[in-house]
Amino acid sequence: MQSRGSNHRLSSMGNNRSRIPALLISMFATFASIYVAGRLWQDAENRVYLIKELDRITGQGQSAISVDDTLKIIACREQHKKLDALDTELAAARQEGFVSKPLIEINGTYSRRRPLVVIGILTKFGRQKNRDAIRKAWMGSGASLKKIEDGKGIIVRFVIGRSENRGDNLDTDIARENRLTNDFIILDNHVETNDAFPKKAKLFFAHAADKWDAEFYAKVNDDIYVNIDALGATLATHLDKPRVYMGCMKSGEVFSELNHKWYEPEWWKFGDKKSYFRHASGEMYVISRALAKFISINRSILRTYAHDDVSAGSWFIGLDVKHVDEAKFCCSSWSTGAICAGV
């Protein structure tokens, strides 16, 4: 009796186990059938809709379009929806002031066009007459300044810091002038003093490199006339040089006499204590994008000396930089094809 009962229970358990896989397979097959049927029904609805739309638009009684073509049309519609959404986002960005830079085609592909050069004219308080003369002579203002930027890729700005008595008449006069001309870079973290010119040059390069991704950056004094066309033509010949420092190269005498106009407090650092290392004259000099980025990144640790031109030259001594001694940047005398001249 016990043997028969045991056999009966084992038989029942075996039957139950065999039913479980069968149920799972059946359920899977049912869900799969529902899913496939749903997708086919959705595709069928899309095809019917497309055919009806084509018939309505073309006026034909029956469309001969293939299934593959209808699916391509569906894909195109989806792309159009995405493009419409991007157009909406672009319009919103323009309203917020975020306008994309112009594009140029190079070997069949498009890339963002960089400005050729950003020129910083280092100026001081009380020199509005100089600035007005520069605007009339070569820089332009308003629409003419914008035309130089858009047409030639040359951005020109006056560069000035803040008064020692922040917010006084000196600051307000510059703010008033800038509201009329909109052609200043105002360095909020720089105080205008007689001995702070080298630091201002460093901060200009750092600020300009952060704000504009240009090919070159130029420092100019506010008593210099610049031939924009000659400058653009000369810079265009050096676009293939990744790290270039360009100007009227000189050495210059180191003055250790305390009362001398060009006194150098750290005169003892310079070799024979009589002459500086090779550097570009301070009236005007140009550096490439990589060097401006270098100044921006290392602005807090780059040393400045008594003069901005010597300071700039010192920053590049230990770098793999191409020094270009270009006579056209010698502003002391005007000659045919010259880039700059003193006024």
Tab-separated table of C-alpha atoms in Angstrom, residues 119-123 130-149 152 154-159 177-178 181-185 220-222 224-228:
chain	number	residue	atom	x	y	z
A	119	ILE	CA	43.763	95.125	-30.633
A	120	GLY	CA	43.925	96.604	-27.161
A	121	ILE	CA	44.777	100.323	-27.054
A	122	LEU	CA	46.094	100.941	-23.555
A	123	THR	CA	44.869	104.358	-22.461
A	130	ASN	CA	43.869	111.031	-27.922
A	131	ARG	CA	41.048	108.501	-28.082
A	132	ASP	CA	38.893	110.763	-30.257
A	133	ALA	CA	41.830	111.323	-32.621
A	134	ILE	CA	42.342	107.554	-32.912
A	135	ARG	CA	38.630	107.002	-33.613
A	136	LYS	CA	38.739	109.561	-36.429
A	137	ALA	CA	42.093	108.452	-37.848
A	138	TRP	CA	41.946	104.653	-38.042
A	139	MET	CA	39.781	102.891	-35.459
A	140	GLY	CA	36.363	104.200	-36.403
A	141	SER	CA	33.297	104.228	-34.196
A	142	GLY	CA	29.733	102.964	-34.268
A	143	ALA	CA	28.872	101.400	-37.631
A	144	SER	CA	32.394	101.856	-39.044
A	145	LEU	CA	33.936	100.042	-36.059
A	146	LYS	CA	31.439	97.205	-36.491
A	147	LYS	CA	32.248	97.058	-40.223
A	148	ILE	CA	35.947	96.511	-39.439
A	149	GLU	CA	35.019	93.692	-37.050
A	152	LYS	CA	38.167	92.318	-41.665
A	154	ILE	CA	39.738	93.038	-36.516
A	155	ILE	CA	38.376	93.948	-33.073
A	156	VAL	CA	39.636	97.203	-31.538
A	157	ARG	CA	39.030	98.354	-27.956
A	158	PHE	CA	40.458	100.935	-25.571
A	159	VAL	CA	41.728	99.357	-22.352
A	177	GLU	CA	32.231	107.983	-22.726
A	178	ASN	CA	31.745	104.235	-23.044
A	181	THR	CA	31.049	104.775	-27.969
A	182	ASN	CA	30.815	101.227	-26.581
A	183	ASP	CA	34.495	100.634	-27.393
A	184	PHE	CA	36.160	100.069	-24.008
A	185	ILE	CA	37.500	97.114	-22.083
A	220	VAL	CA	49.069	99.373	-28.821
A	221	ASN	CA	49.714	102.683	-27.070
A	222	ASP	CA	47.132	105.464	-27.366
A	224	ILE	CA	50.017	105.318	-32.219
A	225	TYR	CA	48.450	105.330	-35.685
A	226	VAL	CA	47.780	101.834	-37.068
A	227	ASN	CA	47.406	100.886	-40.725
A	228	ILE	CA	44.655	98.276	-40.420
